Amino acid sequence: DVPTAGKYALTARVVTVHEGRSLQLAANKAGGAVTMAIPYTCGQWRRTEPVEVTLAKGKNVLAFSRPTGNVAIKGFTLTPVK
């Protein structure tokens, strides 16, 4: 749920011991998935660089797929883009 419609920056707290990992993200079944690069973290928890998603006011559905390798995800953070 988001309080207002608009653009949001999404980050994830991740850990991986492999290079070249990523996630695909689609919001509300809209076309044009966004690629979220997963940093090589040497087995330590780290935040990803933010990716921008456009969300509607209220409830939204974010769908993730992992086209490359293993990664552990501890959580996601959404921040309004000003």
N, CA, C and O atoms as a Tinker XYZ file with bonds, in Angstrom:
   328  protein
     1  N      0.844000   -1.189000    0.000000    73     2
     2  CA     0.000000    0.000000    0.000000    64     1     3
     3  C      0.881000    1.242000    0.000000    63     2     4     5
     4  O      1.841000    1.334000    0.766000    81     3
     5  N      0.551000    2.188000   -0.858000    73     3     6
     6  CA     1.242000    3.476000   -0.853000    64     5     7
     7  C      0.207000    4.590000   -0.727000    63     6     8     9
     8  O     -0.903000    4.462000   -1.244000    81     7
     9  N      0.560000    5.686000   -0.041000    73     7    10
    10  CA    -0.420000    6.736000    0.217000    64     9    11
    11  C     -0.785000    7.581000   -1.000000    63    10    12    13
    12  O     -1.894000    8.110000   -1.072000    81    11
    13  N      0.128000    7.714000   -1.952000    73    11    14
    14  CA    -0.150000    8.515000   -3.148000    64    13    15
    15  C      0.428000    7.839000   -4.382000    63    14    16    17
    16  O      1.432000    7.131000   -4.309000    81    15
    17  N     -0.224000    8.072000   -5.517000    73    15    18
    18  CA     0.277000    7.536000   -6.777000    64    17    19
    19  C      1.545000    8.284000   -7.163000    63    18    20    21
    20  O      1.720000    9.452000   -6.817000    81    19
    21  N      2.422000    7.602000   -7.880000    73    19    22
    22  CA     3.629000    8.276000   -8.345000    64    21    23
    23  C      4.806000    7.343000   -8.465000    63    22    24    25
    24  O      4.661000    6.121000   -8.462000    81    23
    25  N      5.979000    7.945000   -8.571000    73    23    26
    26  CA     7.211000    7.183000   -8.729000    64    25    27
    27  C      7.848000    6.939000   -7.367000    63    26    28    29
    28  O      7.886000    7.812000   -6.501000    81    27
    29  N      8.349000    5.711000   -7.214000    73    27    30
    30  CA     8.987000    5.294000   -5.976000    64    29    31
    31  C     10.325000    4.634000   -6.298000    63    30    32    33
    32  O     10.481000    3.970000   -7.323000    81    31
    33  N     11.282000    4.835000   -5.399000    73    31    34
    34  CA    12.572000    4.157000   -5.500000    64    33    35
    35  C     12.487000    2.899000   -4.654000    63    34    36    37
    36  O     12.109000    2.958000   -3.484000    81    35
    37  N     12.838000    1.762000   -5.240000    73    35    38
    38  CA    12.790000    0.474000   -4.552000    64    37    39
    39  C     14.204000   -0.047000   -4.384000    63    38    40    41
    40  O     14.971000   -0.107000   -5.345000    81    39
    41  N     14.550000   -0.424000   -3.155000    73    39    42
    42  CA    15.820000   -1.086000   -2.886000    64    41    43
    43  C     15.537000   -2.406000   -2.175000    63    42    44    45
    44  O     14.458000   -2.603000   -1.617000    81    43
    45  N     16.502000   -3.290000   -2.201000    73    43    46
    46  CA    16.380000   -4.563000   -1.504000    64    45    47
    47  C     17.630000   -4.769000   -0.654000    63    46    48    49
    48  O     18.721000   -4.339000   -1.029000    81    47
    49  N     17.470000   -5.417000    0.471000    73    47    50
    50  CA    18.617000   -5.817000    1.296000    64    49    51
    51  C     18.915000   -7.260000    0.921000    63    50    52    53
    52  O     18.084000   -8.147000    1.118000    81    51
    53  N     20.115000   -7.490000    0.375000    73    51    54
    54  CA    20.444000   -8.776000   -0.221000    64    53    55
    55  C     21.812000   -9.276000    0.243000    63    54    56    57
    56  O     22.626000   -8.530000    0.787000    81    55
    57  N     22.027000  -10.563000    0.004000    73    55    58
    58  CA    23.343000  -11.164000    0.209000    64    57    59
    59  C     23.544000  -12.219000   -0.873000    63    58    60    61
    60  O     22.632000  -12.982000   -1.190000    81    59
    61  N     24.748000  -12.251000   -1.435000    73    59    62
    62  CA    25.102000  -13.278000   -2.415000    64    61    63
    63  C     26.621000  -13.446000   -2.431000    63    62    64    65
    64  O     27.364000  -12.531000   -2.076000    81    63
    65  N     27.055000  -14.602000   -2.840000    73    63    66
    66  CA    28.491000  -14.863000   -2.974000    64    65    67
    67  C     28.851000  -15.056000   -4.438000    63    66    68    69
    68  O     29.896000  -15.621000   -4.759000    81    67
    69  N     27.972000  -14.582000   -5.332000    73    67    70
    70  CA    28.185000  -14.704000   -6.768000    64    69    71
    71  C     28.061000  -13.342000   -7.439000    63    70    72    73
    72  O     27.315000  -12.482000   -6.970000    81    71
    73  N     28.779000  -13.147000   -8.519000    73    71    74
    74  CA    28.683000  -11.909000   -9.302000    64    73    75
    75  C     27.643000  -12.069000  -10.402000    63    74    76    77
    76  O     27.276000  -13.183000  -10.774000    81    75
    77  N     27.174000  -10.928000  -10.916000    73    75    78
    78  CA    26.302000  -10.935000  -12.081000    64    77    79
    79  C     24.872000  -11.379000  -11.844000    63    78    80    81
    80  O     24.239000  -11.907000  -12.758000    81    79
    81  N     24.342000  -11.181000  -10.639000    73    79    82
    82  CA    22.959000  -11.571000  -10.335000    64    81    83
    83  C     22.020000  -10.387000  -10.555000    63    82    84    85
    84  O     22.441000   -9.231000  -10.509000    81    83
    85  N     20.729000  -10.693000  -10.799000    73    83    86
    86  CA    19.732000   -9.637000  -10.973000    64    85    87
    87  C     18.340000  -10.179000  -10.675000    63    86    88    89
    88  O     18.119000  -11.388000  -10.617000    81    87
    89  N     17.405000   -9.243000  -10.487000    73    87    90
    90  CA    15.982000   -9.550000  -10.346000    64    89    91
    91  C     15.232000   -8.769000  -11.406000    63    90    92    93
    92  O     15.643000   -7.670000  -11.779000    81    91
    93  N     14.140000   -9.325000  -11.892000    73    91    94
    94  CA    13.220000   -8.613000  -12.776000    64    93    95
    95  C     12.005000   -8.236000  -11.937000    63    94    96    97
    96  O     11.507000   -9.048000  -11.157000    81    95
    97  N     11.531000   -7.008000  -12.099000    73    95    98
    98  CA    10.421000   -6.490000  -11.317000    64    97    99
    99  C      9.365000   -5.903000  -12.238000    63    98   100   101
   100  O      9.673000   -5.101000  -13.119000    81    99
   101  N      8.113000   -6.310000  -12.027000    73    99   102
   102  CA     6.978000   -5.722000  -12.747000    64   101   103
   103  C      5.957000   -5.279000  -11.704000    63   102   104   105
   104  O      5.670000   -6.008000  -10.755000    81   103
   105  N      5.410000   -4.079000  -11.887000    73   103   106
   106  CA     4.416000   -3.546000  -10.952000    64   105   107
   107  C      3.029000   -3.622000  -11.569000    63   106   108   109
   108  O      2.816000   -3.164000  -12.692000    81   107
   109  N      2.081000   -4.204000  -10.831000    73   107   110
   110  CA     0.671000   -4.252000  -11.223000    64   109   111
   111  C      0.437000   -4.861000  -12.597000    63   110   112   113
   112  O     -0.413000   -4.390000  -13.353000    81   111
   113  N      1.177000   -5.889000  -12.914000    73   111   114
   114  CA     1.043000   -6.626000  -14.177000    64   113   115
   115  C      1.241000   -5.740000  -15.399000    63   114   116   117
   116  O      0.797000   -6.079000  -16.496000    81   115
   117  N      1.905000   -4.609000  -15.210000    73   115   118
   118  CA     2.181000   -3.711000  -16.334000    64   117   119
   119  C      3.375000   -4.245000  -17.116000    63   118   120   121
   120  O      4.239000   -4.919000  -16.554000    81   119
   121  N      3.423000   -3.952000  -18.381000    73   119   122
   122  CA     4.547000   -4.370000  -19.194000    64   121   123
   123  C      5.794000   -3.583000  -18.825000    63   122   124   125
   124  O      5.734000   -2.661000  -18.011000    81   123
   125  N      6.899000   -3.938000  -19.409000    73   123   126
   126  CA     8.140000   -3.207000  -19.178000    64   125   127
   127  C      8.765000   -3.478000  -17.829000    63   126   128   129
   128  O      8.876000   -2.575000  -17.000000    81   127
   129  N      9.171000   -4.706000  -17.602000    73   127   130
   130  CA     9.835000   -5.059000  -16.349000    64   129   131
   131  C     11.127000   -4.261000  -16.186000    63   130   132   133
   132  O     11.793000   -3.912000  -17.160000    81   131
   133  N     11.455000   -3.986000  -14.942000    73   131   134
   134  CA    12.671000   -3.263000  -14.578000    64   133   135
   135  C     13.682000   -4.278000  -14.054000    63   134   136   137
   136  O     13.316000   -5.202000  -13.328000    81   135
   137  N     14.945000   -4.109000  -14.417000    73   135   138
   138  CA    16.002000   -4.983000  -13.914000    64   137   139
   139  C     16.667000   -4.353000  -12.707000    63   138   140   141
   140  O     17.124000   -3.212000  -12.761000    81   139
   141  N     16.717000   -5.104000  -11.619000    73   139   142
   142  CA    17.401000   -4.666000  -10.398000    64   141   143
   143  C     18.695000   -5.462000  -10.290000    63   142   144   145
   144  O     18.670000   -6.676000  -10.086000    81   143
   145  N     19.826000   -4.774000  -10.427000    73   143   146
   146  CA    21.127000   -5.427000  -10.310000    64   145   147
   147  C     21.382000   -5.797000   -8.854000    63   146   148   149
   148  O     21.128000   -5.002000   -7.949000    81   147
   149  N     21.882000   -7.000000   -8.636000    73   147   150
   150  CA    22.219000   -7.472000   -7.299000    64   149   151
   151  C     23.737000   -7.396000   -7.151000    63   150   152   153
   152  O     24.462000   -8.039000   -7.909000    81   151
   153  N     24.227000   -6.617000   -6.185000    73   151   154
   154  CA    25.677000   -6.493000   -6.037000    64   153   155
   155  C     26.305000   -7.758000   -5.467000    63   154   156   157
   156  O     25.673000   -8.496000   -4.711000    81   155
   157  N     27.547000   -7.993000   -5.840000    73   155   158
   158  CA    28.341000   -9.065000   -5.215000    64   157   159
   159  C     28.675000   -8.577000   -3.808000    63   158   160   161
   160  O     29.380000   -7.579000   -3.657000    81   159
   161  N     28.183000   -9.263000   -2.776000    73   159   162
   162  CA    28.288000   -8.759000   -1.404000    64   161   163
   163  C     29.292000   -9.512000   -0.543000    63   162   164   165
   164  O     29.405000   -9.233000    0.650000    81   163
   165  N     30.018000  -10.453000   -1.117000    73   163   166
   166  CA    31.001000  -11.233000   -0.345000    64   165   167
   167  C     30.358000  -11.901000    0.865000    63   166   168   169
   168  O     31.021000  -12.102000    1.883000    81   167
   169  N     29.085000  -12.244000    0.769000    73   167   170
   170  CA    28.390000  -12.923000    1.862000    64   169   171
   171  C     27.920000  -11.999000    2.977000    63   170   172   173
   172  O     27.513000  -12.481000    4.034000    81   171
   173  N     27.966000  -10.672000    2.770000    73   171   174
   174  CA    27.517000   -9.690000    3.759000    64   173   175
   175  C     26.237000   -9.014000    3.263000    63   174   176   177
   176  O     26.081000   -8.797000    2.061000    81   175
   177  N     25.319000   -8.679000    4.179000    73   175   178
   178  CA    24.085000   -7.999000    3.794000    64   177   179
   179  C     24.401000   -6.604000    3.268000    63   178   180   181
   180  O     25.199000   -5.870000    3.851000    81   179
   181  N     23.752000   -6.248000    2.145000    73   179   182
   182  CA    23.963000   -4.946000    1.520000    64   181   183
   183  C     22.704000   -4.513000    0.784000    63   182   184   185
   184  O     21.892000   -5.353000    0.395000    81   183
   185  N     22.535000   -3.211000    0.590000    73   183   186
   186  CA    21.399000   -2.678000   -0.170000    64   185   187
   187  C     21.761000   -2.600000   -1.647000    63   186   188   189
   188  O     22.908000   -2.342000   -2.013000    81   187
   189  N     20.755000   -2.827000   -2.485000    73   187   190
   190  CA    20.929000   -2.651000   -3.926000    64   189   191
   191  C     20.859000   -1.168000   -4.254000    63   190   192   193
   192  O     20.428000   -0.361000   -3.430000    81   191
   193  N     21.281000   -0.817000   -5.450000    73   191   194
   194  CA    21.035000    0.527000   -5.951000    64   193   195
   195  C     19.530000    0.631000   -6.211000    63   194   196   197
   196  O     18.914000   -0.364000   -6.593000    81   195
   197  N     18.922000    1.803000   -6.016000    73   195   198
   198  CA    17.474000    1.918000   -6.223000    64   197   199
   199  C     17.078000    1.809000   -7.694000    63   198   200   201
   200  O     17.810000    2.231000   -8.589000    81   199
   201  N     15.902000    1.230000   -7.914000    73   199   202
   202  CA    15.268000    1.241000   -9.237000    64   201   203
   203  C     13.947000    1.982000   -9.071000    63   202   204   205
   204  O     13.343000    1.962000   -7.998000    81   203
   205  N     13.507000    2.633000  -10.139000    73   203   206
   206  CA    12.290000    3.437000  -10.071000    64   205   207
   207  C     11.094000    2.645000  -10.575000    63   206   208   209
   208  O     11.147000    2.027000  -11.639000    81   207
   209  N     10.008000    2.670000   -9.795000    73   207   210
   210  CA     8.754000    2.016000  -10.187000    64   209   211
   211  C      7.616000    3.022000  -10.035000    63   210   212   213
   212  O      7.639000    3.868000   -9.142000    81   211
   213  N      6.631000    2.921000  -10.909000    73   211   214
   214  CA     5.453000    3.782000  -10.835000    64   213   215
   215  C      4.323000    2.982000  -10.203000    63   214   216   217
   216  O      3.969000    1.903000  -10.677000    81   215
   217  N      3.761000    3.525000   -9.125000    73   215   218
   218  CA     2.727000    2.817000   -8.379000    64   217   219
   219  C      1.454000    3.646000   -8.314000    63   218   220   221
   220  O      1.482000    4.875000   -8.386000    81   219
   221  N      0.330000    2.935000   -8.174000    73   219   222
   222  CA    -0.978000    3.575000   -8.014000    64   221   223
   223  C     -1.230000    3.812000   -6.530000    63   222   224   225
   224  O     -0.642000    3.139000   -5.684000    81   223
   225  N     -2.098000    4.762000   -6.214000    73   223   226
   226  CA    -2.472000    4.988000   -4.826000    64   225   227
   227  C     -3.141000    3.732000   -4.276000    63   226   228   229
   228  O     -3.960000    3.114000   -4.956000    81   227
   229  N     -2.796000    3.357000   -3.054000    73   227   230
   230  CA    -3.394000    2.188000   -2.425000    64   229   231
   231  C     -2.585000    0.934000   -2.662000    63   230   232   233
   232  O     -1.355000    0.963000   -2.691000    81   231
   233  N     -3.295000   -0.172000   -2.830000    73   231   234
   234  CA    -2.653000   -1.477000   -2.952000    64   233   235
   235  C     -2.030000   -1.662000   -4.330000    63   234   236   237
   236  O     -2.645000   -1.342000   -5.348000    81   235
   237  N     -0.805000   -2.180000   -4.354000    73   235   238
   238  CA    -0.079000   -2.501000   -5.579000    64   237   239
   239  C      0.478000   -3.909000   -5.455000    63   238   240   241
   240  O      0.711000   -4.401000   -4.351000    81   239
   241  N      0.688000   -4.553000   -6.598000    73   239   242
   242  CA     1.284000   -5.888000   -6.610000    64   241   243
   243  C      2.611000   -5.804000   -7.351000    63   242   244   245
   244  O      2.662000   -5.404000   -8.514000    81   243
   245  N      3.689000   -6.189000   -6.658000    73   243   246
   246  CA     5.012000   -6.240000   -7.266000    64   245   247
   247  C      5.365000   -7.699000   -7.510000    63   246   248   249
   248  O      5.326000   -8.517000   -6.591000    81   247
   249  N      5.710000   -8.022000   -8.748000    73   247   250
   250  CA     6.078000   -9.399000   -9.103000    64   249   251
   251  C      7.570000   -9.429000   -9.421000    63   250   252   253
   252  O      8.067000   -8.628000  -10.213000    81   251
   253  N      8.269000  -10.363000   -8.792000    73   251   254
   254  CA     9.703000  -10.511000   -8.985000    64   253   255
   255  C     10.009000  -11.846000   -9.636000    63   254   256   257
   256  O      9.356000  -12.852000   -9.359000    81   255
   257  N     11.009000  -11.842000  -10.501000    73   255   258
   258  CA    11.538000  -13.101000  -11.035000    64   257   259
   259  C     13.056000  -12.997000  -10.997000    63   258   260   261
   260  O     13.616000  -11.902000  -11.035000    81   259
   261  N     13.698000  -14.123000  -10.925000    73   259   262
   262  CA    15.146000  -14.166000  -10.798000    64   261   263
   263  C     15.732000  -14.935000  -11.969000    63   262   264   265
   264  O     15.853000  -16.159000  -11.914000    81   263
   265  N     16.097000  -14.222000  -13.031000    73   263   266
   266  CA    16.620000  -14.928000  -14.201000    64   265   267
   267  C     18.039000  -15.452000  -14.022000    63   266   268   269
   268  O     18.484000  -16.303000  -14.792000    81   267
   269  N     18.762000  -14.951000  -13.005000    73   267   270
   270  CA    20.142000  -15.391000  -12.824000    64   269   271
   271  C     20.420000  -15.796000  -11.390000    63   270   272   273
   272  O     20.145000  -15.029000  -10.467000    81   271
   273  N     20.963000  -16.992000  -11.186000    73   271   274
   274  CA    21.537000  -17.485000   -9.941000    64   273   275
   275  C     20.820000  -17.235000   -8.630000    63   274   276   277
   276  O     19.709000  -16.708000   -8.591000    81   275
   277  N     21.502000  -17.635000   -7.540000    73   275   278
   278  CA    20.940000  -17.563000   -6.195000    64   277   279
   279  C     21.244000  -16.240000   -5.519000    63   278   280   281
   280  O     22.311000  -15.654000   -5.702000    81   279
   281  N     20.281000  -15.786000   -4.736000    73   279   282
   282  CA    20.430000  -14.578000   -3.933000    64   281   283
   283  C     19.458000  -14.686000   -2.758000    63   282   284   285
   284  O     18.345000  -15.190000   -2.912000    81   283
   285  N     19.881000  -14.213000   -1.585000    73   283   286
   286  CA    18.990000  -14.166000   -0.424000    64   285   287
   287  C     18.518000  -12.721000   -0.263000    63   286   288   289
   288  O     19.303000  -11.781000   -0.394000    81   287
   289  N     17.223000  -12.558000    0.022000    73   287   290
   290  CA    16.627000  -11.228000    0.176000    64   289   291
   291  C     16.037000  -11.117000    1.570000    63   290   292   293
   292  O     15.232000  -11.949000    1.988000    81   291
   293  N     16.448000  -10.078000    2.284000    73   291   294
   294  CA    15.949000   -9.874000    3.647000    64   293   295
   295  C     14.752000   -8.937000    3.687000    63   294   296   297
   296  O     13.926000   -9.034000    4.594000    81   295
   297  N     14.643000   -8.029000    2.717000    73   295   298
   298  CA    13.514000   -7.108000    2.708000    64   297   299
   299  C     13.642000   -6.073000    1.601000    63   298   300   301
   300  O     14.679000   -5.949000    0.950000    81   299
   301  N     12.544000   -5.330000    1.409000    73   299   302
   302  CA    12.485000   -4.282000    0.393000    64   301   303
   303  C     12.113000   -2.963000    1.053000    63   302   304   305
   304  O     11.433000   -2.946000    2.078000    81   303
   305  N     12.566000   -1.848000    0.459000    73   303   306
   306  CA    12.222000   -0.520000    0.940000    64   305   307
   307  C     11.745000    0.321000   -0.223000    63   306   308   309
   308  O     12.406000    0.395000   -1.259000    81   307
   309  N     10.585000    0.962000   -0.052000    73   307   310
   310  CA    10.039000    1.896000   -1.050000    64   309   311
   311  C     10.159000    3.316000   -0.503000    63   310   312   313
   312  O      9.794000    3.576000    0.644000    81   311
   313  N     10.669000    4.232000   -1.322000    73   311   314
   314  CA    10.812000    5.631000   -0.938000    64   313   315
   315  C     10.243000    6.495000   -2.054000    63   314   316   317
   316  O     10.610000    6.306000   -3.214000    81   315
   317  N      9.347000    7.449000   -1.738000    73   315   318
   318  CA     8.806000    8.322000   -2.784000    64   317   319
   319  C      9.936000    9.098000   -3.477000    63   318   320   321
   320  O     10.875000    9.554000   -2.826000    81   319
   321  N      9.830000    9.240000   -4.806000    73   319   322
   322  CA    10.793000   10.028000   -5.564000    64   321   323
   323  C     10.241000   11.444000   -5.647000    63   322   324   325
   324  O      9.082000   11.639000   -6.013000    81   323
   325  N     11.048000   12.412000   -5.316000    73   323   326
   326  CA    10.589000   13.804000   -5.318000    64   325   327
   327  C     10.906000   14.486000   -6.610000    63   326   328
   328  O     10.590000   15.663000   -6.780000    81   327
